[in-house]
Amino acid sequence: MREVQPARRADPAEYLRPDGLGPRLDPVPARNAALALGAAALLALVSLARDRAWWPFRPRPARAFADAARRLAALGRGPESEQGYREGLLALHRGLDAKAGYRLLADDLDAFLARHPAYRPQRDGLARFFAASRLAFFGGSVAEARHRLPLAEAGATARALAVAERAA
């Protein structure tokens, strides 16, 4: 480096000055700040993805039969009563209704199975369920319905439907 108006000297090398020493900077604080800001940005992106239901926070499709199976399992752990049996049948009815998209009746079972072939292996269990449901809710004989389709068997049907639902 040279001065703008240096004093005259005989040797031009005398015009040069030695390089100055700059302050030595510690990179650790800048690195830590960059990592903290990056983590904050990532957290903000994850929060935005969850709020907007972007992947991987997309809502999973409802699993109606899994809900019914859980409800029937909970009812099966308690003491058996007519009210508990009716609640179990109603839980399976609500699962079928949710999967069909409308109130599913016994007469609609074949059409339902035609639209949802994954559940065809459970046709006999569903037919027994509808027969027991008809007895319990409209026939006035919950005891007879419980004899034809025990709550444990209705739970097994719901679990088999839940497995088919997960695979479909």
GROMACS .gro file of C-alpha atoms in nm:
model
  168
    1MET     CA    1   0.000   0.000   0.000
    2ARG     CA    2   0.118   0.347  -0.075
    3GLU     CA    3   0.039   0.684   0.066
    4VAL     CA    4  -0.145   0.931  -0.151
    5GLN     CA    5   0.125   1.196  -0.130
    6PRO     CA    6   0.430   1.035   0.022
    7ALA     CA    7   0.746   1.228   0.091
    8ARG     CA    8   1.006   1.186  -0.178
    9ARG     CA    9   1.248   0.903  -0.127
   10ALA     CA   10   1.521   0.764  -0.339
   11ASP     CA   11   1.420   0.398  -0.312
   12PRO     CA   12   1.056   0.323  -0.419
   13ALA     CA   13   1.046   0.017  -0.189
   14GLU     CA   14   1.052   0.256   0.104
   15TYR     CA   15   0.704   0.377   0.011
   16LEU     CA   16   0.548   0.041   0.108
   17ARG     CA   17   0.421  -0.018   0.459
   18PRO     CA   18   0.395  -0.356   0.632
   19ASP     CA   19   0.051  -0.524   0.641
   20GLY     CA   20  -0.148  -0.440   0.949
   21LEU     CA   21  -0.273  -0.717   1.177
   22GLY     CA   22  -0.655  -0.742   1.188
   23PRO     CA   23  -0.834  -0.853   1.501
   24ARG     CA   24  -0.871  -1.230   1.534
   25LEU     CA   25  -1.245  -1.319   1.538
   26ASP     CA   26  -1.388  -1.620   1.722
   27PRO     CA   27  -1.619  -1.821   1.487
   28VAL     CA   28  -1.804  -2.003   1.768
   29PRO     CA   29  -2.066  -1.733   1.848
   30ALA     CA   30  -2.153  -1.687   1.480
   31ARG     CA   31  -2.182  -2.065   1.432
   32ASN     CA   32  -2.403  -2.101   1.739
   33ALA     CA   33  -2.626  -1.817   1.624
   34ALA     CA   34  -2.658  -1.975   1.278
   35LEU     CA   35  -2.749  -2.312   1.432
   36ALA     CA   36  -3.006  -2.152   1.664
   37LEU     CA   37  -3.165  -1.957   1.380
   38GLY     CA   38  -3.168  -2.269   1.161
   39ALA     CA   39  -3.340  -2.467   1.437
   40ALA     CA   40  -3.594  -2.187   1.484
   41ALA     CA   41  -3.662  -2.183   1.110
   42LEU     CA   42  -3.704  -2.562   1.106
   43LEU     CA   43  -3.942  -2.545   1.403
   44ALA     CA   44  -4.142  -2.274   1.225
   45LEU     CA   45  -4.158  -2.489   0.910
   46VAL     CA   46  -4.276  -2.792   1.108
   47SER     CA   47  -4.540  -2.578   1.281
   48LEU     CA   48  -4.657  -2.446   0.946
   49ALA     CA   49  -4.669  -2.797   0.799
   50ARG     CA   50  -4.878  -2.917   1.093
   51ASP     CA   51  -5.111  -2.619   1.068
   52ARG     CA   52  -5.158  -2.661   0.692
   53ALA     CA   53  -5.177  -3.043   0.714
   54TRP     CA   54  -4.883  -3.090   0.482
   55TRP     CA   55  -4.694  -3.418   0.476
   56PRO     CA   56  -4.635  -3.588   0.724
   57PHE     CA   57  -4.918  -3.423   0.916
   58ARG     CA   58  -5.190  -3.506   0.667
   59PRO     CA   59  -5.490  -3.637   0.853
   60ARG     CA   60  -5.520  -4.008   0.821
   61PRO     CA   61  -5.845  -4.143   0.694
   62ALA     CA   62  -6.080  -4.234   0.973
   63ARG     CA   63  -6.074  -4.600   1.066
   64ALA     CA   64  -6.430  -4.660   1.169
   65PHE     CA   65  -6.394  -5.032   1.231
   66ALA     CA   66  -6.084  -4.981   1.446
   67ASP     CA   67  -6.283  -4.738   1.661
   68ALA     CA   68  -6.568  -4.987   1.687
   69ALA     CA   69  -6.327  -5.268   1.778
   70ARG     CA   70  -6.173  -5.053   2.052
   71ARG     CA   71  -6.517  -4.969   2.191
   72LEU     CA   72  -6.624  -5.334   2.187
   73ALA     CA   73  -6.301  -5.438   2.358
   74ALA     CA   74  -6.360  -5.179   2.630
   75LEU     CA   75  -6.716  -5.300   2.679
   76GLY     CA   76  -6.597  -5.661   2.689
   77ARG     CA   77  -6.364  -5.586   2.981
   78GLY     CA   78  -6.648  -5.460   3.198
   79PRO     CA   79  -6.942  -5.649   3.342
   80GLU     CA   80  -7.192  -5.766   3.081
   81SER     CA   81  -7.520  -5.583   3.084
   82GLU     CA   82  -7.803  -5.525   2.841
   83GLN     CA   83  -7.705  -5.159   2.809
   84GLY     CA   84  -7.340  -5.251   2.741
   85TYR     CA   85  -7.447  -5.506   2.481
   86ARG     CA   86  -7.662  -5.246   2.304
   87GLU     CA   87  -7.375  -4.995   2.314
   88GLY     CA   88  -7.147  -5.255   2.156
   89LEU     CA   89  -7.393  -5.326   1.877
   90LEU     CA   90  -7.441  -4.954   1.826
   91ALA     CA   91  -7.064  -4.900   1.803
   92LEU     CA   92  -7.041  -5.157   1.525
   93HIS     CA   93  -7.344  -5.002   1.355
   94ARG     CA   94  -7.175  -4.660   1.362
   95GLY     CA   95  -6.859  -4.809   1.215
   96LEU     CA   96  -7.055  -4.966   0.930
   97ASP     CA   97  -7.246  -4.641   0.876
   98ALA     CA   98  -6.925  -4.439   0.863
   99LYS     CA   99  -6.766  -4.676   0.614
  100ALA     CA  100  -7.077  -4.690   0.394
  101GLY     CA  101  -7.144  -4.316   0.412
  102TYR     CA  102  -7.508  -4.370   0.504
  103ARG     CA  103  -7.717  -4.570   0.751
  104LEU     CA  104  -7.649  -4.929   0.658
  105LEU     CA  105  -7.934  -5.173   0.710
  106ALA     CA  106  -7.933  -5.551   0.685
  107ASP     CA  107  -8.096  -5.533   0.342
  108ASP     CA  108  -7.809  -5.311   0.218
  109LEU     CA  109  -7.536  -5.556   0.319
  110ASP     CA  110  -7.492  -5.714  -0.026
  111ALA     CA  111  -7.462  -5.373  -0.195
  112PHE     CA  112  -7.213  -5.262   0.071
  113LEU     CA  113  -7.000  -5.573   0.019
  114ALA     CA  114  -7.014  -5.523  -0.358
  115ARG     CA  115  -6.874  -5.170  -0.316
  116HIS     CA  116  -6.619  -5.278  -0.053
  117PRO     CA  117  -6.485  -5.619  -0.155
  118ALA     CA  118  -6.222  -5.619   0.122
  119TYR     CA  119  -6.496  -5.697   0.374
  120ARG     CA  120  -6.656  -5.988   0.185
  121PRO     CA  121  -6.489  -6.256   0.401
  122GLN     CA  122  -6.682  -6.113   0.698
  123ARG     CA  123  -7.020  -6.152   0.530
  124ASP     CA  124  -7.142  -6.430   0.762
  125GLY     CA  125  -7.033  -6.243   1.074
  126LEU     CA  126  -7.203  -5.926   0.950
  127ALA     CA  127  -7.524  -6.115   0.869
  128ARG     CA  128  -7.526  -6.263   1.222
  129PHE     CA  129  -7.457  -5.917   1.361
  130PHE     CA  130  -7.754  -5.766   1.177
  131ALA     CA  131  -7.979  -6.052   1.291
  132ALA     CA  132  -7.874  -6.002   1.654
  133SER     CA  133  -7.912  -5.625   1.619
  134ARG     CA  134  -8.263  -5.665   1.486
  135LEU     CA  135  -8.350  -5.885   1.785
  136ALA     CA  136  -8.190  -5.651   2.038
  137PHE     CA  137  -8.328  -5.322   1.909
  138PHE     CA  138  -8.657  -5.416   1.742
  139GLY     CA  139  -8.739  -5.761   1.873
  140GLY     CA  140  -8.722  -5.666   2.238
  141SER     CA  141  -8.509  -5.970   2.323
  142VAL     CA  142  -8.158  -5.864   2.417
  143ALA     CA  143  -8.100  -6.197   2.593
  144GLU     CA  144  -8.179  -6.390   2.274
  145ALA     CA  145  -7.955  -6.156   2.074
  146ARG     CA  146  -7.671  -6.208   2.324
  147HIS     CA  147  -7.720  -6.582   2.291
  148ARG     CA  148  -7.702  -6.569   1.910
  149LEU     CA  149  -7.411  -6.323   1.897
  150PRO     CA  150  -7.214  -6.279   2.219
  151LEU     CA  151  -7.036  -5.947   2.267
  152ALA     CA  152  -6.699  -6.121   2.235
  153GLU     CA  153  -6.797  -6.255   1.893
  154ALA     CA  154  -6.915  -5.910   1.783
  155GLY     CA  155  -6.577  -5.780   1.898
  156ALA     CA  156  -6.400  -6.047   1.694
  157THR     CA  157  -6.601  -5.945   1.389
  158ALA     CA  158  -6.510  -5.581   1.448
  159ARG     CA  159  -6.141  -5.671   1.484
  160ALA     CA  160  -6.149  -5.871   1.159
  161LEU     CA  161  -6.315  -5.575   0.986
  162ALA     CA  162  -6.049  -5.343   1.130
  163VAL     CA  163  -5.773  -5.566   0.993
  164ALA     CA  164  -5.938  -5.564   0.650
  165GLU     CA  165  -5.983  -5.187   0.678
  166ARG     CA  166  -5.614  -5.138   0.751
  167ALA     CA  167  -5.514  -5.360   0.458
  168ALA     CA  168  -5.754  -5.194   0.212
   0.00000   0.00000   0.00000
